Amino acid sequence: MALRGQLLRLLRTQHRHTCQPSRAQSVAVLGAPFSQGQKRGGVEHGPKVIRDAGLIERLSCLDYSVHDFGDLDFHYLEKDEPYMGVKFPRTVGAANKMLSGAVSRGVGAGHTLVMLGGDHSLAIGSVSGHAQQCPDLCLIWVDAHADINTPMTSPSGNLHGQPVAFMLKELQDKVQDIPGFSWTKPFLSSRDLVYIGLRDVDPGEYHILKSLGIQYFTMRDIDRLGIQRVMEVTLDSLLARKQRPIHLSFDIDAFDPSLAPATGTPVNGGLTYREGIYITEEIHNTGLLSAMDLVEVNPVLGANSEAVEATASLAVDVIASCLGQTREGAHRSINVIPSEKNDTEQLCL
């Protein structure tokens, strides 16, 4: 088993995914300041506080050219009545349609795409836009919540708890024609999805996970197996059949609230810093990360400025680790040992 895992990791470093024949040398950062997928205001400010925490400077210290494409300009409809209990369906649908097109263009241009949310309903647009360019992608969902409720099983009607249901082919007959979503159709198979960090799953979601045989790891599983084994099984499950692009959708509430307090639905007993960064390091090491989401940073919900800064800084660490920052250093390529530092190099220390 250990030898098989070593061989698979070697193959993953040698093969690249179909929509990007070699690891992208550029990163596109795209802000999605949107909050209508849930009820708590403030999450629309997530992209700004993540940038303010030094994201662009951190990424510039890695071996990429970094392009900050700014924030999308979403429009909130004045009249957007609930439909079958789903709240703000037309507004959320329109926002995701806009985001899908932007992500598709970014990935199609050869960038590794980083989407800054916003709430997690935005994953509908982010993952579907990625899938337009990379239809064979797989999805790693790191979150305290499964976000796989259908409109009929959702206790709240909030769409940030339903995005995965809109993606899965197996749930096509369970997600009715919701206003605002005629532009998208299910595109992902349940075997192309793995969850990590679950600890607050609704009854309907639990039934879906079990009935579809979706691979998932709760925090109990992480305690029992260890994060190294969890990542081995995750990557083998998704990549053993063939090498393909990875979409990582990372909700900051996957971490324990002591580390990420400024978020809308915190749940005790989450990932430690070391576990979260190990996940992202292993994903980077595959050479197959093509796009990622970092969502649900809400500065309004931080008890004080320190709580907001800690959450935003953690988001920057997650993104940078996905893109090659390691706990051994950033490993920016250099040809000679410099005799003196310029201002840019000082930023990268």
CSV table of C-alpha atoms in Angstrom, one decimal:
chain,number,residue,atom,x,y,z
A,1,MET,CA,0.0,0.0,0.0
A,2,ALA,CA,2.8,2.4,0.9
A,3,LEU,CA,4.6,1.6,-2.4
A,4,ARG,CA,1.4,2.1,-4.4
A,5,GLY,CA,0.9,5.5,-2.7
A,6,GLN,CA,4.4,6.5,-3.6
A,7,LEU,CA,3.9,5.5,-7.3
A,8,LEU,CA,0.7,7.5,-7.5
A,9,ARG,CA,2.3,10.6,-6.1
A,10,LEU,CA,5.2,10.2,-8.5
A,11,LEU,CA,2.7,9.9,-11.4
A,12,ARG,CA,0.9,13.0,-10.2
A,13,THR,CA,4.1,15.0,-10.4
A,14,GLN,CA,4.8,13.8,-13.9
A,15,HIS,CA,1.4,14.2,-15.5
A,16,ARG,CA,-0.6,17.4,-16.0
A,17,HIS,CA,-4.3,17.9,-16.5
A,18,THR,CA,-5.9,18.1,-19.9
A,19,CYS,CA,-7.1,21.7,-19.9
A,20,GLN,CA,-3.6,23.0,-18.8
A,21,PRO,CA,-0.9,20.9,-20.3
A,22,SER,CA,1.7,22.3,-17.9
A,23,ARG,CA,1.4,23.9,-14.4
A,24,ALA,CA,0.1,27.4,-14.9
A,25,GLN,CA,2.8,30.0,-14.4
A,26,SER,CA,0.3,32.7,-13.6
A,27,VAL,CA,-2.4,33.2,-11.0
A,28,ALA,CA,-5.6,35.2,-11.5
A,29,VAL,CA,-7.3,36.5,-8.4
A,30,LEU,CA,-11.0,37.3,-8.7
A,31,GLY,CA,-13.1,38.9,-6.0
A,32,ALA,CA,-16.8,37.9,-5.7
A,33,PRO,CA,-18.3,40.3,-3.0
A,34,PHE,CA,-21.6,38.6,-2.6
A,35,SER,CA,-23.8,37.7,0.4
A,36,GLN,CA,-27.3,36.8,-0.8
A,37,GLY,CA,-26.7,33.1,-0.4
A,38,GLN,CA,-27.2,33.4,3.3
A,39,LYS,CA,-28.7,35.8,5.9
A,40,ARG,CA,-25.6,37.5,7.5
A,41,GLY,CA,-24.4,40.7,6.1
A,42,GLY,CA,-20.7,41.4,5.8
A,43,VAL,CA,-19.4,38.4,3.9
A,44,GLU,CA,-19.4,40.6,0.8
A,45,HIS,CA,-16.4,42.4,2.4
A,46,GLY,CA,-14.4,39.1,2.4
A,47,PRO,CA,-12.4,39.8,-0.8
A,48,LYS,CA,-11.2,43.2,0.5
A,49,VAL,CA,-10.0,42.0,3.9
A,50,ILE,CA,-8.2,39.0,2.3
A,51,ARG,CA,-6.4,41.4,-0.1
A,52,ASP,CA,-5.7,43.8,2.8
A,53,ALA,CA,-4.1,40.9,4.7
A,54,GLY,CA,-1.4,40.8,2.1
A,55,LEU,CA,-2.6,38.2,-0.4
A,56,ILE,CA,-1.2,39.8,-3.6
A,57,GLU,CA,2.1,40.5,-2.0
A,58,ARG,CA,2.4,37.0,-0.7
A,59,LEU,CA,1.6,35.4,-4.0
A,60,SER,CA,4.0,37.7,-5.7
A,61,CYS,CA,6.8,36.1,-3.7
A,62,LEU,CA,6.1,32.8,-5.3
A,63,ASP,CA,7.0,31.6,-8.8
A,64,TYR,CA,4.0,33.1,-10.6
A,65,SER,CA,3.0,36.2,-12.4
A,66,VAL,CA,0.0,37.5,-10.4
A,67,HIS,CA,-3.0,39.2,-12.0
A,68,ASP,CA,-5.6,40.8,-9.7
A,69,PHE,CA,-8.7,41.1,-11.8
A,70,GLY,CA,-10.5,43.0,-9.1
A,71,ASP,CA,-14.1,42.4,-8.0
A,72,LEU,CA,-17.2,41.4,-10.0
A,73,ASP,CA,-20.0,44.0,-9.8
A,74,PHE,CA,-23.1,42.0,-8.7
A,75,HIS,CA,-26.6,43.4,-8.9
A,76,TYR,CA,-29.2,42.7,-6.2
A,77,LEU,CA,-32.8,42.5,-7.4
A,78,GLU,CA,-35.3,44.5,-5.4
A,79,LYS,CA,-38.0,42.0,-5.9
A,80,ASP,CA,-36.8,38.4,-5.6
A,81,GLU,CA,-39.5,36.4,-3.9
A,82,PRO,CA,-38.6,32.9,-2.4
A,83,TYR,CA,-39.3,30.0,-4.6
A,84,MET,CA,-40.2,26.6,-2.9
A,85,GLY,CA,-38.5,28.0,0.2
A,86,VAL,CA,-35.3,29.0,-1.6
A,87,LYS,CA,-34.3,32.6,-0.7
A,88,PHE,CA,-33.1,35.1,-3.3
A,89,PRO,CA,-33.0,32.5,-6.1
A,90,ARG,CA,-32.9,35.0,-9.0
A,91,THR,CA,-30.2,37.2,-7.4
A,92,VAL,CA,-28.0,34.2,-6.5
A,93,GLY,CA,-28.5,32.6,-9.9
A,94,ALA,CA,-27.6,35.8,-11.8
A,95,ALA,CA,-24.5,36.3,-9.7
A,96,ASN,CA,-23.3,32.8,-10.3
A,97,LYS,CA,-23.9,33.1,-14.0
A,98,MET,CA,-21.7,36.2,-14.1
A,99,LEU,CA,-19.0,34.4,-11.9
A,100,SER,CA,-19.1,31.3,-14.1
A,101,GLY,CA,-18.3,33.3,-17.2
A,102,ALA,CA,-15.4,35.1,-15.5
A,103,VAL,CA,-13.9,31.9,-14.1
A,104,SER,CA,-14.2,30.2,-17.4
A,105,ARG,CA,-12.4,33.0,-19.1
A,106,GLY,CA,-9.6,33.0,-16.5
A,107,VAL,CA,-9.0,29.3,-16.6
A,108,GLY,CA,-9.2,29.3,-20.4
A,109,ALA,CA,-6.5,32.0,-20.5
A,110,GLY,CA,-4.2,29.6,-18.7
A,111,HIS,CA,-4.3,31.0,-15.2
A,112,THR,CA,-4.7,29.2,-11.9
A,113,LEU,CA,-7.8,30.9,-10.8
A,114,VAL,CA,-8.3,32.0,-7.1
A,115,MET,CA,-11.9,33.1,-6.3
A,116,LEU,CA,-12.4,35.2,-3.2
A,117,GLY,CA,-15.9,35.1,-1.7
A,118,GLY,CA,-18.4,36.0,-0.6
A,119,ASP,CA,-20.6,33.2,0.6
A,120,HIS,CA,-20.4,29.6,-0.5
A,121,SER,CA,-23.4,29.7,-2.9
A,122,LEU,CA,-20.8,31.2,-5.3
A,123,ALA,CA,-19.3,27.8,-5.8
A,124,ILE,CA,-22.1,27.0,-8.2
A,125,GLY,CA,-20.7,29.6,-10.6
A,126,SER,CA,-17.0,29.0,-9.8
A,127,VAL,CA,-17.0,25.2,-10.3
A,128,SER,CA,-19.3,25.3,-13.3
A,129,GLY,CA,-17.2,28.0,-15.0
A,130,HIS,CA,-14.1,25.8,-14.3
A,131,ALA,CA,-15.9,22.8,-15.7
A,132,GLN,CA,-16.6,24.6,-19.0
A,133,GLN,CA,-12.9,24.6,-19.6
A,134,CYS,CA,-12.1,21.3,-17.8
A,135,PRO,CA,-15.1,19.0,-18.0
A,136,ASP,CA,-13.1,16.1,-16.4
A,137,LEU,CA,-12.3,18.1,-13.1
A,138,CYS,CA,-12.7,16.7,-9.6
A,139,LEU,CA,-13.8,18.6,-6.6
A,140,ILE,CA,-12.3,18.7,-3.0
A,141,TRP,CA,-14.7,20.4,-0.6
A,142,VAL,CA,-13.1,21.5,2.7
A,143,ASP,CA,-15.9,22.7,5.0
A,144,ALA,CA,-17.6,22.1,8.3
A,145,HIS,CA,-20.8,21.7,6.3
A,146,ALA,CA,-21.7,19.5,3.3
A,147,ASP,CA,-23.7,22.2,1.5
A,148,ILE,CA,-25.5,19.5,-0.4
A,149,ASN,CA,-29.1,20.2,0.7
A,150,THR,CA,-31.7,20.3,-2.1
A,151,PRO,CA,-34.4,22.9,-2.0
A,152,MET,CA,-36.7,20.3,-0.4
A,153,THR,CA,-34.3,19.2,2.3
A,154,SER,CA,-32.8,22.6,3.2
A,155,PRO,CA,-33.9,23.7,6.8
A,156,SER,CA,-33.2,27.4,6.0
A,157,GLY,CA,-33.7,27.9,2.3
A,158,ASN,CA,-30.3,29.6,2.1
A,159,LEU,CA,-28.5,28.7,-1.1
A,160,HIS,CA,-25.0,28.7,0.6
A,161,GLY,CA,-26.1,25.4,2.0
A,162,GLN,CA,-27.1,23.9,-1.4
A,163,PRO,CA,-24.4,24.6,-4.0
A,164,VAL,CA,-23.2,21.0,-4.4
A,165,ALA,CA,-26.8,19.8,-5.1
A,166,PHE,CA,-26.8,22.0,-8.2
A,167,MET,CA,-23.7,20.4,-9.5
A,168,LEU,CA,-24.4,16.7,-9.1
A,169,LYS,CA,-25.9,14.7,-12.0
A,170,GLU,CA,-27.3,12.2,-9.5
A,171,LEU,CA,-29.5,14.9,-8.0
A,172,GLN,CA,-30.8,16.4,-11.2
A,173,ASP,CA,-34.3,15.2,-10.5
A,174,LYS,CA,-34.2,16.5,-6.9
A,175,VAL,CA,-33.3,20.1,-7.8
A,176,GLN,CA,-36.3,21.5,-9.6
A,177,ASP,CA,-36.2,24.4,-12.1
A,178,ILE,CA,-35.3,27.2,-9.7
A,179,PRO,CA,-35.7,30.7,-11.2
A,180,GLY,CA,-32.3,32.2,-12.0
A,181,PHE,CA,-30.6,28.9,-12.7
A,182,SER,CA,-31.7,28.0,-16.2
A,183,TRP,CA,-28.2,28.7,-17.5
A,184,THR,CA,-26.6,25.8,-15.7
A,185,LYS,CA,-27.1,22.0,-15.7
A,186,PRO,CA,-25.5,19.4,-13.4
A,187,PHE,CA,-22.0,18.5,-14.6
A,188,LEU,CA,-20.3,16.5,-11.8
A,189,SER,CA,-20.6,12.9,-10.8
A,190,SER,CA,-20.7,11.9,-7.1
A,191,ARG,CA,-17.5,9.9,-7.4
A,192,ASP,CA,-15.7,13.0,-8.5
A,193,LEU,CA,-16.2,14.7,-5.1
A,194,VAL,CA,-14.6,14.3,-1.7
A,195,TYR,CA,-15.4,16.2,1.5
A,196,ILE,CA,-12.9,17.0,4.3
A,197,GLY,CA,-13.7,18.4,7.7
A,198,LEU,CA,-17.4,17.8,8.1
A,199,ARG,CA,-18.9,18.1,11.5
A,200,ASP,CA,-22.4,19.8,11.0
A,201,VAL,CA,-24.4,17.8,8.5
A,202,ASP,CA,-28.2,18.1,8.2
A,203,PRO,CA,-30.3,14.9,8.1
A,204,GLY,CA,-31.2,15.3,4.4
A,205,GLU,CA,-27.6,15.8,3.6
A,206,TYR,CA,-26.5,12.7,5.5
A,207,HIS,CA,-29.1,10.7,3.5
A,208,ILE,CA,-27.7,12.1,0.3
A,209,LEU,CA,-24.1,11.4,1.2
A,210,LYS,CA,-24.9,7.8,2.1
A,211,SER,CA,-27.3,7.0,-0.7
A,212,LEU,CA,-24.9,8.3,-3.4
A,213,GLY,CA,-21.8,6.8,-1.8
A,214,ILE,CA,-19.9,10.1,-1.7
A,215,GLN,CA,-16.5,9.9,-0.1
A,216,TYR,CA,-16.3,12.1,3.0
A,217,PHE,CA,-14.1,12.6,6.0
A,218,THR,CA,-15.6,14.0,9.2
A,219,MET,CA,-13.5,15.5,11.9
A,220,ARG,CA,-13.8,12.2,13.8
A,221,ASP,CA,-12.3,10.5,10.7
A,222,ILE,CA,-9.4,12.9,10.8
A,223,ASP,CA,-8.9,12.2,14.5
A,224,ARG,CA,-9.0,8.5,13.8
A,225,LEU,CA,-7.0,8.2,10.6
A,226,GLY,CA,-4.7,11.3,10.8
A,227,ILE,CA,-4.6,14.0,8.1
A,228,GLN,CA,-1.9,12.2,6.1
A,229,ARG,CA,-4.0,9.2,5.6
A,230,VAL,CA,-7.1,11.3,4.8
A,231,MET,CA,-5.2,13.0,2.0
A,232,GLU,CA,-3.8,9.8,0.6
A,233,VAL,CA,-7.3,8.3,0.3
A,234,THR,CA,-8.7,11.6,-1.0
A,235,LEU,CA,-6.2,11.9,-3.8
A,236,ASP,CA,-6.2,8.2,-4.7
A,237,SER,CA,-10.0,8.2,-4.9
A,238,LEU,CA,-10.0,11.2,-7.2
A,239,LEU,CA,-6.8,10.7,-9.3
A,240,ALA,CA,-6.1,6.9,-9.4
A,241,ARG,CA,-8.3,6.4,-12.5
A,242,LYS,CA,-6.7,9.3,-14.3
A,243,GLN,CA,-4.9,12.5,-13.7
A,244,ARG,CA,-7.2,15.5,-14.0
A,245,PRO,CA,-7.7,19.1,-12.8
A,246,ILE,CA,-8.5,19.7,-9.2
A,247,HIS,CA,-11.0,22.4,-8.0
A,248,LEU,CA,-10.6,23.1,-4.3
A,249,SER,CA,-13.5,24.8,-2.6
A,250,PHE,CA,-12.4,25.9,0.9
A,251,ASP,CA,-14.7,27.4,3.4
A,252,ILE,CA,-12.8,29.2,6.2
A,253,ASP,CA,-15.2,27.6,8.8
A,254,ALA,CA,-13.5,24.3,8.1
A,255,PHE,CA,-11.0,25.6,10.7
A,256,ASP,CA,-11.8,25.6,14.4
A,257,PRO,CA,-13.4,28.9,15.4
A,258,SER,CA,-10.5,29.7,17.7
A,259,LEU,CA,-8.5,30.1,14.5
A,260,ALA,CA,-11.1,31.6,12.2
A,261,PRO,CA,-13.7,33.4,14.3
A,262,ALA,CA,-14.9,35.9,11.7
A,263,THR,CA,-17.2,33.7,9.8
A,264,GLY,CA,-21.0,33.2,9.6
A,265,THR,CA,-21.5,29.6,10.7
A,266,PRO,CA,-18.7,28.5,13.0
A,267,VAL,CA,-18.7,25.0,14.5
A,268,ASN,CA,-16.4,23.9,17.3
A,269,GLY,CA,-13.9,21.1,16.8
A,270,GLY,CA,-12.6,22.1,13.4
A,271,LEU,CA,-9.3,21.7,11.6
A,272,THR,CA,-6.1,22.8,13.3
A,273,TYR,CA,-3.7,25.1,11.5
A,274,ARG,CA,-1.4,22.2,10.8
A,275,GLU,CA,-4.2,20.0,9.4
A,276,GLY,CA,-5.5,22.7,7.1
A,277,ILE,CA,-2.2,23.6,5.7
A,278,TYR,CA,-1.2,20.0,5.2
A,279,ILE,CA,-4.4,19.6,3.1
A,280,THR,CA,-3.4,22.5,0.8
A,281,GLU,CA,0.3,21.5,0.6
A,282,GLU,CA,-0.7,18.0,-0.6
A,283,ILE,CA,-3.0,19.4,-3.2
A,284,HIS,CA,-0.3,21.7,-4.4
A,285,ASN,CA,2.1,18.8,-4.6
A,286,THR,CA,-0.1,17.0,-7.1
A,287,GLY,CA,0.6,19.7,-9.7
A,288,LEU,CA,-3.1,19.5,-10.6
A,289,LEU,CA,-4.7,22.4,-8.9
A,290,SER,CA,-6.5,24.5,-11.5
A,291,ALA,CA,-8.9,26.7,-9.6
A,292,MET,CA,-9.9,27.3,-6.0
A,293,ASP,CA,-12.4,29.2,-3.9
A,294,LEU,CA,-11.8,30.8,-0.5
A,295,VAL,CA,-15.1,31.8,1.0
A,296,GLU,CA,-17.1,32.8,4.1
A,297,VAL,CA,-14.7,35.3,5.6
A,298,ASN,CA,-17.0,37.8,7.3
A,299,PRO,CA,-15.2,40.8,8.9
A,300,VAL,CA,-18.5,42.1,10.4
A,301,LEU,CA,-18.8,39.1,12.6
A,302,GLY,CA,-15.3,39.4,14.1
A,303,ALA,CA,-15.5,40.3,17.8
A,304,ASN,CA,-12.7,42.8,17.3
A,305,SER,CA,-10.0,43.8,14.8
A,306,GLU,CA,-7.7,41.0,16.0
A,307,ALA,CA,-10.3,38.4,15.2
A,308,VAL,CA,-10.8,39.8,11.7
A,309,GLU,CA,-7.1,40.0,11.0
A,310,ALA,CA,-6.5,36.4,12.3
A,311,THR,CA,-9.2,35.1,10.0
A,312,ALA,CA,-8.1,37.0,6.9
A,313,SER,CA,-4.4,36.1,7.6
A,314,LEU,CA,-5.4,32.4,7.8
A,315,ALA,CA,-7.2,32.8,4.4
A,316,VAL,CA,-4.0,34.2,2.9
A,317,ASP,CA,-2.0,31.3,4.3
A,318,VAL,CA,-4.4,28.7,2.8
A,319,ILE,CA,-4.2,30.3,-0.6
A,320,ALA,CA,-0.5,30.7,-0.6
A,321,SER,CA,0.0,27.1,0.6
A,322,CYS,CA,-2.1,25.9,-2.3
A,323,LEU,CA,0.2,27.8,-4.7
A,324,GLY,CA,3.5,26.6,-3.3
A,325,GLN,CA,4.4,28.3,-0.1
A,326,THR,CA,5.7,25.6,2.2
A,327,ARG,CA,6.7,25.5,5.8
A,328,GLU,CA,10.3,25.2,4.5
A,329,GLY,CA,9.9,28.5,2.7
A,330,ALA,CA,8.4,29.8,-0.5
A,331,HIS,CA,11.1,28.3,-2.8
A,332,ARG,CA,11.1,31.1,-5.3
A,333,SER,CA,13.5,30.2,-8.2
A,334,ILE,CA,16.8,32.1,-8.1
A,335,ASN,CA,19.8,31.7,-10.4
A,336,VAL,CA,22.4,33.2,-8.1
A,337,ILE,CA,22.7,34.1,-4.4
A,338,PRO,CA,22.1,37.9,-4.4
A,339,SER,CA,24.6,40.2,-2.7
A,340,GLU,CA,22.0,42.7,-1.6
A,341,LYS,CA,18.3,42.8,-1.4
A,342,ASN,CA,16.0,45.0,-3.4
A,343,ASP,CA,12.6,46.1,-2.0
A,344,THR,CA,10.7,43.3,-3.7
A,345,GLU,CA,12.9,40.6,-2.2
A,346,GLN,CA,12.6,42.1,1.2
A,347,LEU,CA,8.8,41.7,0.9
A,348,CYS,CA,9.3,37.9,0.4
A,349,LEU,CA,11.2,37.2,3.5
